[in-house]
PDB file of C-alpha atoms in Angstrom:
ATOM      1  CA  MET A   1     -10.346  58.005 155.300  1.00  0.00           C
ATOM      2  CA  LEU A   2      -7.683  56.972 157.850  1.00  0.00           C
ATOM      3  CA  GLY A   3      -5.976  53.906 156.511  1.00  0.00           C
ATOM      4  CA  LYS A   4      -6.794  51.828 153.600  1.00  0.00           C
ATOM      5  CA  THR A   5      -9.513  49.279 152.672  1.00  0.00           C
ATOM      6  CA  ARG A   6      -7.338  46.148 152.404  1.00  0.00           C
ATOM      7  CA  ARG A   7     -10.162  43.506 151.712  1.00  0.00           C
ATOM      8  CA  PRO A   8     -10.359  43.220 148.048  1.00  0.00           C
ATOM      9  CA  GLU A   9     -14.152  42.086 148.201  1.00  0.00           C
ATOM     10  CA  LEU A  10     -14.978  45.265 150.092  1.00  0.00           C
ATOM     11  CA  ARG A  11     -12.695  47.408 147.995  1.00  0.00           C
ATOM     12  CA  ALA A  12     -14.669  46.431 144.905  1.00  0.00           C
ATOM     13  CA  VAL A  13     -18.206  47.165 146.459  1.00  0.00           C
ATOM     14  CA  PHE A  14     -16.835  50.280 147.737  1.00  0.00           C
ATOM     15  CA  ASP A  15     -15.338  51.472 144.230  1.00  0.00           C
ATOM     16  CA  ASP A  16     -18.515  50.478 142.602  1.00  0.00           C
ATOM     17  CA  TYR A  17     -20.638  52.819 144.796  1.00  0.00           C
ATOM     18  CA  VAL A  18     -17.901  55.723 144.281  1.00  0.00           C
ATOM     19  CA  LYS A  19     -18.560  55.229 140.613  1.00  0.00           C
ATOM     20  CA  ARG A  20     -22.343  55.350 140.944  1.00  0.00           C
ATOM     21  CA  ILE A  21     -21.902  58.484 143.033  1.00  0.00           C
ATOM     22  CA  SER A  22     -19.676  60.096 140.382  1.00  0.00           C
ATOM     23  CA  ARG A  23     -22.756  60.192 138.085  1.00  0.00           C
ATOM     24  CA  HIS A  24     -24.574  62.576 140.530  1.00  0.00           C
ATOM     25  CA  SER A  25     -21.818  64.571 142.039  1.00  0.00           C
ATOM     26  CA  PRO A  26     -17.976  64.959 141.919  1.00  0.00           C
ATOM     27  CA  ILE A  27     -16.495  62.746 144.566  1.00  0.00           C
ATOM     28  CA  GLU A  28     -12.773  62.331 145.641  1.00  0.00           C
ATOM     29  CA  ILE A  29     -11.619  59.605 147.825  1.00  0.00           C
ATOM     30  CA  ASN A  30      -8.353  60.454 149.985  1.00  0.00           C
ATOM     31  CA  GLU A  31      -6.797  57.609 151.991  1.00  0.00           C
ATOM     32  CA  VAL A  32      -4.291  58.973 154.437  1.00  0.00           C
ATOM     33  CA  ARG A  33      -1.843  57.382 156.651  1.00  0.00           C
ATOM     34  CA  ASP A  34      -2.440  59.057 159.919  1.00  0.00           C
ATOM     35  CA  GLU A  35      -3.644  61.980 162.072  1.00  0.00           C
ATOM     36  CA  ALA A  36      -1.108  64.349 160.726  1.00  0.00           C
ATOM     37  CA  ALA A  37      -1.756  63.625 156.941  1.00  0.00           C
ATOM     38  CA  ALA A  38      -5.709  63.854 157.826  1.00  0.00           C
ATOM     39  CA  ILE A  39      -4.967  67.400 159.631  1.00  0.00           C
ATOM     40  CA  LYS A  40      -2.857  68.698 156.478  1.00  0.00           C
ATOM     41  CA  ARG A  41      -5.641  67.599 154.216  1.00  0.00           C
ATOM     42  CA  LEU A  42      -8.411  69.254 156.156  1.00  0.00           C
ATOM     43  CA  ASN A  43      -6.529  72.451 156.448  1.00  0.00           C
ATOM     44  CA  ALA A  44      -6.188  72.468 152.792  1.00  0.00           C
ATOM     45  CA  ASP A  45     -10.191  72.634 152.547  1.00  0.00           C
ATOM     46  CA  ARG A  46     -10.943  74.937 155.131  1.00  0.00           C
ATOM     47  CA  ALA A  47     -14.205  75.936 153.655  1.00  0.00           C
ATOM     48  CA  ALA A  48     -15.386  72.388 153.597  1.00  0.00           C
ATOM     49  CA  THR A  49     -18.079  71.146 156.091  1.00  0.00           C
ATOM     50  CA  VAL A  50     -16.517  68.257 157.850  1.00  0.00           C
ATOM     51  CA  VAL A  51     -18.729  65.216 158.927  1.00  0.00           C
ATOM     52  CA  LEU A  52     -17.169  62.758 161.320  1.00  0.00           C
ATOM     53  CA  LEU A  53     -18.594  59.081 161.082  1.00  0.00           C
ATOM     54  CA  ASP A  54     -19.134  58.299 164.861  1.00  0.00           C
ATOM     55  CA  ALA A  55     -21.669  56.055 166.783  1.00  0.00           C
ATOM     56  CA  SER A  56     -22.570  59.050 168.954  1.00  0.00           C
ATOM     57  CA  GLY A  57     -23.392  61.214 166.006  1.00  0.00           C
ATOM     58  CA  LYS A  58     -26.722  62.010 164.391  1.00  0.00           C
ATOM     59  CA  ASN A  59     -28.621  58.964 163.299  1.00  0.00           C
ATOM     60  CA  LEU A  60     -30.548  59.521 160.102  1.00  0.00           C
ATOM     61  CA  ASP A  61     -32.567  57.245 157.970  1.00  0.00           C
ATOM     62  CA  SER A  62     -31.901  57.250 154.158  1.00  0.00           C
ATOM     63  CA  ASN A  63     -34.610  59.729 153.336  1.00  0.00           C
ATOM     64  CA  ALA A  64     -33.251  62.188 156.281  1.00  0.00           C
ATOM     65  CA  LEU A  65     -29.855  61.831 154.920  1.00  0.00           C
ATOM     66  CA  ALA A  66     -31.058  62.696 151.261  1.00  0.00           C
ATOM     67  CA  LYS A  67     -32.871  65.696 152.826  1.00  0.00           C
ATOM     68  CA  TRP A  68     -29.735  66.726 154.881  1.00  0.00           C
ATOM     69  CA  LEU A  69     -27.710  66.475 151.716  1.00  0.00           C
ATOM     70  CA  ALA A  70     -30.175  68.735 149.837  1.00  0.00           C
ATOM     71  CA  ASP A  71     -30.306  71.298 152.526  1.00  0.00           C
ATOM     72  CA  ARG A  72     -26.496  71.480 152.483  1.00  0.00           C
ATOM     73  CA  ARG A  73     -26.654  71.940 148.724  1.00  0.00           C
ATOM     74  CA  ASP A  74     -29.515  74.520 148.925  1.00  0.00           C
ATOM     75  CA  ARG A  75     -27.663  76.491 151.625  1.00  0.00           C
ATOM     76  CA  GLY A  76     -24.464  76.814 149.177  1.00  0.00           C
ATOM     77  CA  THR A  77     -22.246  74.235 150.727  1.00  0.00           C
ATOM     78  CA  ARG A  78     -19.850  73.405 148.108  1.00  0.00           C
ATOM     79  CA  GLU A  79     -17.949  70.651 149.680  1.00  0.00           C
ATOM     80  CA  LEU A  80     -18.544  67.930 152.271  1.00  0.00           C
ATOM     81  CA  ILE A  81     -15.776  65.791 153.701  1.00  0.00           C
ATOM     82  CA  PHE A  82     -16.733  62.749 155.452  1.00  0.00           C
ATOM     83  CA  LEU A  83     -14.080  61.561 157.963  1.00  0.00           C
ATOM     84  CA  CYS A  84     -13.926  57.733 158.181  1.00  0.00           C
ATOM     85  CA  GLY A  85     -11.629  56.278 160.925  1.00  0.00           C
ATOM     86  CA  ASP A  86      -9.461  53.413 160.991  1.00  0.00           C
ATOM     87  CA  ALA A  87      -9.643  50.361 163.344  1.00  0.00           C
ATOM     88  CA  ASP A  88      -8.471  52.619 166.175  1.00  0.00           C
ATOM     89  CA  GLY A  89     -11.098  55.364 165.648  1.00  0.00           C
ATOM     90  CA  PHE A  90     -10.201  59.128 165.814  1.00  0.00           C
ATOM     91  CA  PRO A  91      -7.740  61.047 167.542  1.00  0.00           C
ATOM     92  CA  GLU A  92      -9.039  63.974 169.464  1.00  0.00           C
ATOM     93  CA  THR A  93      -7.740  66.516 167.069  1.00  0.00           C
ATOM     94  CA  LEU A  94      -9.759  65.134 164.300  1.00  0.00           C
ATOM     95  CA  ARG A  95     -12.959  65.026 166.519  1.00  0.00           C
ATOM     96  CA  GLN A  96     -12.562  68.645 167.259  1.00  0.00           C
ATOM     97  CA  ARG A  97     -12.124  69.622 163.578  1.00  0.00           C
ATOM     98  CA  ALA A  98     -15.506  68.082 162.635  1.00  0.00           C
ATOM     99  CA  ARG A  99     -18.478  70.509 162.599  1.00  0.00           C
ATOM    100  CA  GLN A 100     -20.965  67.475 162.476  1.00  0.00           C
ATOM    101  CA  LYS A 101     -21.107  63.772 163.739  1.00  0.00           C
ATOM    102  CA  LEU A 102     -23.096  61.279 161.601  1.00  0.00           C
ATOM    103  CA  SER A 103     -24.003  57.768 162.819  1.00  0.00           C
ATOM    104  CA  LEU A 104     -24.356  54.847 160.398  1.00  0.00           C
ATOM    105  CA  SER A 105     -25.719  52.712 163.251  1.00  0.00           C
ATOM    106  CA  ALA A 106     -25.764  52.110 166.919  1.00  0.00           C
ATOM    107  CA  MET A 107     -24.136  48.905 166.011  1.00  0.00           C
ATOM    108  CA  THR A 108     -20.355  48.597 165.626  1.00  0.00           C
ATOM    109  CA  PHE A 109     -18.883  47.744 162.256  1.00  0.00           C
ATOM    110  CA  SER A 110     -15.417  47.283 160.909  1.00  0.00           C
ATOM    111  CA  HIS A 111     -13.858  50.557 159.383  1.00  0.00           C
ATOM    112  CA  GLU A 112     -13.891  48.840 155.943  1.00  0.00           C
ATOM    113  CA  LEU A 113     -17.466  47.826 156.130  1.00  0.00           C
ATOM    114  CA  ALA A 114     -18.399  51.424 157.373  1.00  0.00           C
ATOM    115  CA  ARG A 115     -16.833  52.881 154.365  1.00  0.00           C
ATOM    116  CA  VAL A 116     -19.059  50.727 152.113  1.00  0.00           C
ATOM    117  CA  MET A 117     -22.125  51.557 154.049  1.00  0.00           C
ATOM    118  CA  LEU A 118     -21.343  55.285 153.817  1.00  0.00           C
ATOM    119  CA  ALA A 119     -20.776  54.934 150.085  1.00  0.00           C
ATOM    120  CA  GLU A 120     -23.874  53.098 149.735  1.00  0.00           C
ATOM    121  CA  GLN A 121     -26.164  55.456 151.763  1.00  0.00           C
ATOM    122  CA  LEU A 122     -24.672  58.497 149.795  1.00  0.00           C
ATOM    123  CA  TYR A 123     -25.603  56.854 146.478  1.00  0.00           C
ATOM    124  CA  ARG A 124     -28.912  55.945 147.830  1.00  0.00           C
ATOM    125  CA  ALA A 125     -29.502  59.549 149.089  1.00  0.00           C
ATOM    126  CA  PHE A 126     -28.667  60.952 145.427  1.00  0.00           C
ATOM    127  CA  ALA A 127     -30.963  58.320 143.958  1.00  0.00           C
ATOM    128  CA  ILE A 128     -33.741  59.525 146.272  1.00  0.00           C
ATOM    129  CA  LEU A 129     -33.120  63.119 145.237  1.00  0.00           C
ATOM    130  CA  SER A 130     -33.086  62.148 141.525  1.00  0.00           C
ATOM    131  CA  GLY A 131     -36.233  60.230 141.832  1.00  0.00           C
ATOM    132  CA  SER A 132     -34.472  56.927 140.813  1.00  0.00           C
ATOM    133  CA  PRO A 133     -36.252  53.745 141.579  1.00  0.00           C
ATOM    134  CA  TYR A 134     -33.194  52.377 143.309  1.00  0.00           C
ATOM    135  CA  PRO A 135     -34.018  53.256 146.876  1.00  0.00           C
ATOM    136  CA  LYS A 136     -37.396  51.304 146.761  1.00  0.00           C
TER     137      LYS A 136
END
């Protein structure tokens, strides 16, 4: 994630979903200061599949996201990196590094809210895959 989530109420919700996700899958959150730090981090994880959150990306509903995650898992993908931008979006070098683009919505959201939405949708996808009643 470029930048930090500064609003404490959004940070609390985000942290709650990260904790929930960790019951289903290992998860690591990295907040980096700038493009150079993000590239350095991505270069350390060359085998990972990088997914950029972008309004022009693939638009999936919750069930399709769960299926997409299951397909990645079943194909042997060991690590996914979701790139969440800051208020300025993404520099071109990060856009080029991403293999896939995912859209949370055609609407525009603050970067802090988008992070919460991504975390909730990832948790929901894991809940769908595990047969939990949460997604209903």
